[in-house]
Coordinates of C-alpha atoms in Angstrom, one line a residue:
M1 CA 0.1 0.3 -0.1
K2 CA 2.9 2.0 1.0
K3 CA 4.5 1.4 -2.5
L4 CA 1.6 2.5 -4.5
I5 CA 0.9 5.8 -2.4
I6 CA 4.4 6.6 -3.1
S7 CA 4.0 5.9 -6.8
L8 CA 0.8 8.2 -6.7
L9 CA 2.8 11.0 -5.4
I10 CA 5.7 10.7 -7.6
I11 CA 3.1 10.8 -10.5
T12 CA 1.3 13.9 -9.1
S13 CA 4.7 15.7 -8.4
L14 CA 5.8 15.2 -12.0
G15 CA 2.3 16.5 -13.6
V16 CA 1.8 13.6 -15.4
E17 CA -1.9 12.1 -16.3
S18 CA -2.0 8.5 -15.5
S19 CA -3.1 6.1 -18.0
S20 CA -3.4 2.0 -17.8
A21 CA -0.5 1.4 -19.6
S22 CA 1.4 -2.0 -19.4
V23 CA 4.8 -0.5 -20.4
V24 CA 6.8 1.2 -17.9
L25 CA 8.7 4.1 -18.8
P26 CA 11.9 4.9 -17.6
Q27 CA 12.7 7.6 -15.5
P28 CA 14.7 9.8 -17.6
F29 CA 12.0 10.0 -19.8
F30 CA 9.9 11.5 -17.1
N31 CA 12.9 13.9 -16.6
H32 CA 13.2 14.9 -19.8
V33 CA 9.4 15.5 -20.4
N34 CA 9.0 17.5 -17.4
S35 CA 11.9 19.9 -18.6
K36 CA 11.8 23.6 -17.5
F37 CA 12.4 24.1 -21.2
L38 CA 9.3 22.3 -22.5
S39 CA 7.0 24.3 -20.1
N40 CA 4.1 21.8 -19.2
P41 CA 3.6 20.5 -23.1
G42 CA 0.8 18.5 -24.8
V43 CA 2.3 14.9 -25.0
V44 CA 0.8 11.6 -26.2
L45 CA 2.9 8.4 -26.2
I46 CA 0.5 5.4 -28.0
D47 CA 1.6 1.6 -28.8
Q48 CA 0.5 1.6 -32.2
S49 CA 0.0 -2.0 -32.6
S50 CA -2.6 -1.8 -29.8
N51 CA -3.9 1.7 -29.8
E52 CA -2.7 1.7 -25.7
I53 CA -1.9 5.1 -24.4
I54 CA 1.5 4.5 -22.6
Y55 CA 1.6 8.2 -21.5
Q56 CA -0.4 11.3 -21.7
N57 CA 0.1 15.0 -20.3
G58 CA -2.0 17.9 -21.1
A59 CA -3.1 16.0 -24.4
D60 CA -6.8 17.2 -24.9
K61 CA -5.8 21.0 -24.5
P62 CA -5.7 22.7 -28.0
R63 CA -2.2 24.3 -28.4
I64 CA -0.2 25.6 -31.2
P65 CA 1.2 22.7 -33.7
A66 CA 3.8 25.1 -35.5
S67 CA 4.6 22.8 -38.7
V68 CA 3.4 19.6 -37.5
L69 CA 0.4 21.0 -38.7
K70 CA 1.8 20.0 -42.3
I71 CA 0.6 16.4 -41.4
F72 CA -2.9 17.8 -41.7
S73 CA -2.3 19.4 -44.9
T74 CA -0.8 16.8 -46.7
A75 CA -3.2 14.4 -45.3
A76 CA -5.9 16.3 -46.5
I77 CA -4.6 16.6 -50.3
A78 CA -4.0 12.8 -50.2
L79 CA -7.4 12.0 -49.2
T80 CA -8.8 14.4 -51.9
L81 CA -6.7 13.2 -55.0
D82 CA -4.6 10.1 -56.0
S83 CA -1.0 10.3 -55.1
K84 CA 0.0 10.0 -58.9
T85 CA -1.9 13.0 -60.2
T86 CA 0.1 15.5 -62.3
F87 CA -0.8 18.9 -63.0
Q88 CA -0.4 20.5 -66.7
T89 CA -0.1 24.1 -67.3
S90 CA -0.2 25.2 -70.9
L91 CA 0.2 28.4 -72.9
Y92 CA -2.3 28.7 -76.4
K93 CA -2.5 31.3 -78.9
T94 CA -5.8 32.8 -79.6
D95 CA -7.5 34.2 -82.9
K96 CA -6.1 37.5 -81.3
K97 CA -2.7 38.8 -82.3
G98 CA -1.0 39.3 -79.2
V99 CA -3.4 37.6 -76.9
F100 CA -2.6 34.3 -75.3
V101 CA -4.1 32.0 -72.7
I102 CA -2.5 30.2 -69.7
W103 CA -4.5 27.4 -68.9
G104 CA -3.9 25.2 -65.7
D105 CA -5.4 23.1 -63.1
Y106 CA -3.8 25.0 -60.1
D107 CA -0.4 23.2 -60.0
P108 CA 1.0 23.5 -56.4
W109 CA 4.4 22.8 -57.8
I110 CA 4.5 25.6 -60.0
T111 CA 7.1 28.5 -59.2
S112 CA 8.5 31.9 -60.2
S113 CA 11.6 31.6 -58.2
V114 CA 14.6 30.8 -60.2
R115 CA 16.0 29.4 -57.2
Y116 CA 13.5 26.8 -56.7
R117 CA 13.3 26.3 -60.3
D118 CA 17.1 25.1 -60.4
A119 CA 17.3 23.5 -56.9
N120 CA 14.4 21.5 -57.2
N121 CA 13.5 21.0 -60.5
R122 CA 9.9 22.9 -60.2
A123 CA 7.7 24.0 -63.2
Y124 CA 8.5 27.3 -64.1
M125 CA 5.9 30.0 -64.9
P126 CA 7.8 32.7 -66.6
R127 CA 9.1 29.9 -69.1
L128 CA 5.6 30.3 -70.7
I129 CA 5.3 33.9 -70.6
K130 CA 8.7 34.0 -72.6
A131 CA 7.2 31.5 -75.0
A132 CA 4.6 33.9 -75.8
F133 CA 7.2 36.3 -77.2
A134 CA 9.2 33.7 -78.5
S135 CA 6.0 32.7 -80.7
N136 CA 6.4 36.0 -82.7
E137 CA 9.7 38.0 -82.4
K138 CA 7.7 41.2 -83.7
L139 CA 5.6 41.2 -80.7
K140 CA 6.3 44.1 -78.6
K141 CA 3.4 43.7 -76.2
I142 CA 1.2 41.0 -75.1
T143 CA -2.0 40.1 -73.1
L144 CA -2.1 36.9 -71.2
I145 CA -5.7 35.9 -69.8
Y146 CA -5.7 32.9 -67.6
K147 CA -7.7 30.2 -65.8
G148 CA -6.4 27.3 -63.5
V149 CA -3.5 29.7 -62.3
S150 CA -3.7 31.2 -58.8
G151 CA -3.4 35.5 -59.0
S152 CA -0.1 34.9 -56.7
D153 CA 1.6 32.6 -59.2
I154 CA 0.7 35.7 -62.1
Y155 CA 2.1 38.2 -59.6
Q156 CA 5.3 36.4 -58.8
A157 CA 5.8 36.0 -62.7
K158 CA 5.3 39.4 -63.0
K159 CA 7.8 40.5 -60.6
A160 CA 10.2 37.6 -62.1
L161 CA 10.2 39.1 -65.6
K162 CA 12.0 41.8 -66.4
R163 CA 9.7 43.1 -69.2
R164 CA 6.7 43.9 -66.9
A165 CA 5.5 46.7 -68.6
S166 CA 5.0 45.0 -72.0
V167 CA 2.7 42.2 -70.5
A168 CA -1.0 42.9 -69.5
Y169 CA -2.7 40.1 -67.4
K170 CA -6.2 39.5 -67.0
P171 CA -8.3 36.5 -65.5
I172 CA -10.6 34.6 -67.8
D173 CA -14.5 35.5 -66.5
K174 CA -16.5 32.9 -65.0
G175 CA -18.6 31.2 -67.4
V176 CA -16.3 31.4 -70.4
E177 CA -15.1 28.3 -71.8
V178 CA -11.5 28.1 -72.4
E179 CA -12.2 26.0 -75.4
S180 CA -13.8 28.7 -77.2
L181 CA -10.9 31.0 -77.0
I182 CA -7.6 29.0 -77.9
T183 CA -6.2 27.5 -81.2
E184 CA -2.7 26.4 -81.1
K185 CA -1.0 25.1 -78.1
I186 CA 2.4 26.8 -77.8
A187 CA 4.3 25.5 -74.5
S188 CA 3.2 23.3 -71.7
I189 CA 4.9 22.4 -68.3
E190 CA 4.2 19.3 -66.2
S191 CA 4.5 18.7 -62.5
P192 CA 5.7 15.8 -61.0
P193 CA 3.0 12.9 -59.0
L194 CA 1.6 14.4 -56.3
E195 CA 3.2 12.1 -53.8
K196 CA 6.5 14.1 -54.7
M197 CA 4.9 17.2 -53.6
I198 CA 3.5 15.6 -50.4
R199 CA 7.3 14.0 -49.9
F200 CA 8.7 18.1 -50.2
A201 CA 6.5 19.7 -48.3
L202 CA 7.0 17.3 -45.2
L203 CA 10.9 16.4 -45.8
Y204 CA 11.8 20.3 -45.8
S205 CA 8.8 21.8 -44.4
D206 CA 8.1 24.0 -47.2
N207 CA 5.5 26.6 -46.1
V208 CA 4.4 27.9 -49.6
L209 CA 3.6 24.2 -50.9
S210 CA 1.8 22.9 -48.0
Q211 CA -0.2 26.2 -48.1
K212 CA -0.9 25.3 -51.9
L213 CA -1.8 21.6 -51.4
A214 CA -4.1 22.7 -48.2
M215 CA -5.9 25.2 -50.7
L216 CA -6.2 22.8 -53.5
A217 CA -7.5 20.1 -51.4
A218 CA -10.5 22.8 -50.4
R219 CA -11.0 23.9 -54.2
K220 CA -11.6 20.1 -55.4
S221 CA -13.6 19.6 -52.4
G222 CA -16.0 22.5 -53.0
F223 CA -15.0 24.6 -50.1
P224 CA -14.5 28.3 -50.2
L225 CA -10.9 29.5 -51.0
T226 CA -10.7 31.2 -47.6
K227 CA -9.0 30.5 -44.4
E228 CA -12.7 29.1 -42.9
G229 CA -12.5 27.1 -46.0
L230 CA -9.5 25.6 -45.4
N231 CA -10.2 25.0 -42.1
Q232 CA -13.3 23.2 -43.0
T233 CA -11.7 21.1 -45.7
I234 CA -9.1 20.0 -43.3
K235 CA -11.7 19.3 -40.4
S236 CA -13.9 17.3 -42.8
K237 CA -11.3 15.4 -44.3
V238 CA -9.9 14.0 -41.0
S239 CA -13.4 13.7 -39.4
E240 CA -14.3 11.3 -41.9
L241 CA -11.2 8.9 -40.8
G242 CA -12.6 8.8 -37.3
V243 CA -10.5 11.5 -35.9
D244 CA -12.0 13.6 -33.2
T245 CA -11.3 17.5 -34.0
T246 CA -12.8 19.0 -31.1
G247 CA -10.8 22.2 -30.5
M248 CA -8.9 21.8 -33.8
R249 CA -8.7 25.1 -35.8
F250 CA -6.6 26.1 -38.7
I251 CA -5.8 29.6 -40.1
D252 CA -3.3 28.4 -42.9
G253 CA -1.9 25.3 -44.4
S254 CA 2.1 25.7 -43.4
G255 CA 1.5 26.0 -39.5
L256 CA 3.1 29.6 -39.5
S257 CA 0.5 31.4 -37.3
N258 CA 0.1 31.5 -33.8
R259 CA -3.6 31.2 -34.0
N260 CA -3.6 27.8 -35.1
K261 CA -4.9 25.4 -32.7
V262 CA -5.1 21.7 -32.5
S263 CA -4.6 19.0 -29.3
A264 CA -1.9 16.5 -29.1
S265 CA -4.7 13.8 -28.8
T266 CA -5.9 15.0 -32.3
V267 CA -2.4 14.8 -33.9
S268 CA -1.9 11.5 -32.3
Q269 CA -5.2 9.9 -33.7
L270 CA -4.6 11.0 -37.0
L271 CA -1.1 9.6 -36.9
L272 CA -2.3 6.1 -36.2
K273 CA -4.8 6.6 -39.7
V274 CA -1.8 7.6 -41.3
K275 CA 0.2 4.4 -40.8
I276 CA -2.8 2.1 -41.7
D277 CA -4.7 4.1 -44.6
P278 CA -3.1 3.3 -47.5
R279 CA -4.4 6.7 -49.1
L280 CA -2.2 8.4 -46.5
K281 CA 1.1 5.8 -47.0
P282 CA 3.1 9.0 -48.8
V283 CA 2.6 11.3 -45.8
Y284 CA 4.1 8.5 -43.6
D285 CA 6.8 7.2 -45.9
H286 CA 8.2 10.7 -46.6
L287 CA 8.5 12.1 -42.8
P288 CA 11.9 13.1 -41.9
I289 CA 13.9 10.7 -40.3
S290 CA 16.2 11.2 -37.0
G291 CA 19.6 12.3 -38.0
E292 CA 19.5 11.0 -41.6
S293 CA 16.7 13.4 -43.9
G294 CA 15.1 16.2 -44.2
T295 CA 14.5 18.9 -41.2
L296 CA 15.6 16.0 -38.8
A297 CA 19.1 15.4 -40.5
S298 CA 21.2 17.4 -37.9
R299 CA 18.8 16.2 -34.9
F300 CA 19.7 13.9 -32.5
V301 CA 23.4 13.2 -33.4
E302 CA 24.5 15.1 -30.7
T303 CA 21.7 14.8 -28.4
A304 CA 20.5 11.2 -28.4
P305 CA 22.6 9.4 -31.1
Q306 CA 20.9 6.0 -30.0
A307 CA 17.9 7.4 -31.4
I308 CA 19.4 8.0 -35.2
G309 CA 17.3 6.4 -37.8
L310 CA 14.8 5.2 -35.5
V311 CA 12.6 8.4 -35.2
R312 CA 10.1 9.2 -38.2
A313 CA 8.4 12.8 -37.5
K314 CA 7.4 16.0 -38.4
T315 CA 9.0 18.8 -36.8
G316 CA 7.7 22.4 -36.1
S317 CA 9.1 26.0 -34.7
I318 CA 7.7 28.9 -34.7
R319 CA 8.4 31.8 -32.2
G320 CA 7.7 30.3 -28.8
T321 CA 6.4 26.9 -29.9
V322 CA 9.0 23.8 -30.4
S323 CA 6.8 20.7 -31.6
L324 CA 7.7 16.9 -32.7
A325 CA 5.3 14.4 -33.7
G326 CA 5.7 10.8 -35.6
F327 CA 6.5 7.7 -34.8
A328 CA 9.4 6.1 -32.9
T329 CA 10.8 2.5 -32.9
A330 CA 11.2 0.6 -29.8
G331 CA 12.5 -2.8 -30.5
E332 CA 9.7 -4.8 -31.2
K333 CA 7.2 -1.9 -30.9
E334 CA 6.4 1.3 -32.7
Y335 CA 5.3 4.0 -30.7
V336 CA 3.0 7.3 -32.1
F337 CA 4.3 10.4 -30.1
V338 CA 3.2 13.7 -30.0
V339 CA 4.9 16.8 -28.1
L340 CA 3.6 20.3 -28.6
A341 CA 5.2 22.8 -26.7
D342 CA 3.8 26.0 -27.2
D343 CA 5.2 28.4 -24.3
V344 CA 9.1 27.4 -24.6
G345 CA 9.9 31.2 -24.8
R346 CA 11.0 33.2 -28.0
T347 CA 14.7 33.4 -28.1
R348 CA 16.6 30.9 -30.2
S349 CA 18.5 29.3 -27.3
L350 CA 15.2 28.6 -25.2
Q351 CA 14.0 26.8 -28.4
D352 CA 17.2 24.9 -28.8
A353 CA 17.0 23.6 -25.4
A354 CA 13.5 22.6 -25.7
R355 CA 14.5 20.7 -29.0
R356 CA 17.0 18.8 -27.1
A357 CA 14.9 18.2 -24.1
I358 CA 12.5 16.3 -26.8
D359 CA 15.6 14.6 -28.6
R360 CA 16.7 13.0 -25.3
M361 CA 13.1 12.3 -24.1
L362 CA 12.7 9.9 -27.4
G363 CA 16.2 8.6 -26.9
T364 CA 15.2 7.3 -23.6
I365 CA 12.5 4.7 -25.6
T366 CA 14.0 3.9 -28.7
Q367 CA 15.7 0.8 -29.4
P368 CA 16.9 -1.0 -32.8
P369 CA 14.3 -3.0 -34.2
V370 CA 14.0 -6.5 -33.8
T371 CA 13.2 -9.0 -36.6
G372 CA 10.1 -8.6 -38.4
I373 CA 10.3 -4.6 -37.8
T374 CA 11.2 -2.5 -40.8
P375 CA 13.2 0.6 -39.4
P376 CA 12.9 4.1 -41.1
T377 CA 14.4 4.1 -44.8
P378 CA 16.3 7.3 -45.1
E379 CA 16.1 9.6 -48.2
S380 CA 18.6 11.4 -50.1
T381 CA 18.9 15.0 -48.7
P382 CA 19.8 17.7 -51.0
F383 CA 19.1 20.7 -48.6
T384 CA 17.6 21.0 -44.9
T385 CA 15.5 23.7 -43.2
T386 CA 15.0 25.0 -39.8
Q387 CA 11.4 24.4 -39.2

């Protein structure tokens, strides 16, 4: 009886929400999760094979997820379109001299940045505009009317071109059939499959791409192309999986806003679905791997080297928030874990300390896989980001 009372007192002093777990976690796990640098985070640890909650703390409180939100954005588009889907954007002549049509299907991969074009082989919007001038060397001024291309992409293309004054842009009016305007196709650019975009958004925490993927899911699902429409889209998609979205509200698809809110419990429920739903396989497959790829390439190397290659997770970091959510290999088990620490302080040193605490916490439970358990497979990493 005395031992039971002492155990309960220890749990209470640590601020831990007890659960009927069959796994006994090592004391260093609690030391790190209760680090002052994490400032009472929302935490969930689940045995993925049985859905048993091994540990939780503040798991139902909606918190700022930072880029962990990208798991939701990529899941939403993966549940909306086939992962093999590609997008084409083309330039057409019309029967009017100097008037051209750009017609696309809202390619999220398209860019007007030379840097992104060269580094990642992205579809380059200005290439189409230059092709219009190349079609007739006598043209000094052209008009581009467009559909299936976002206004932001057109704006960025205008900035990228040196001859801005010689190009006029205008969206095609609603109700006008594009086929009635076009004559000859001049040039076309095609995206890679959607799965590659999901990979890139998760592996390198690309904010612009993640936002575009979330808005594309809204467009294809018939929701308004607004912040509320984006929120409704993601909530609808994950709710259909059986995920409890109580308290969840998203302002964007990237995780940059500190007004985004979701509980650690909701994130963990989605991760459980990510592992078993074949439509969400690209999300699972392309999460960064500890010490090896993407935004986790430099993590765990010094803080918890025993966990290198054993954690597959999405990072998150904005001012005041550090987060990590995904999967951890622990011998014959695979855990789903979520850590949302949204009160860590605003300085870089405090955020780095929070990251170290999370890494070390996971280092106390990870173990090399036993026969029959496949460890995460790293991907090539051309560059990393700090998300």
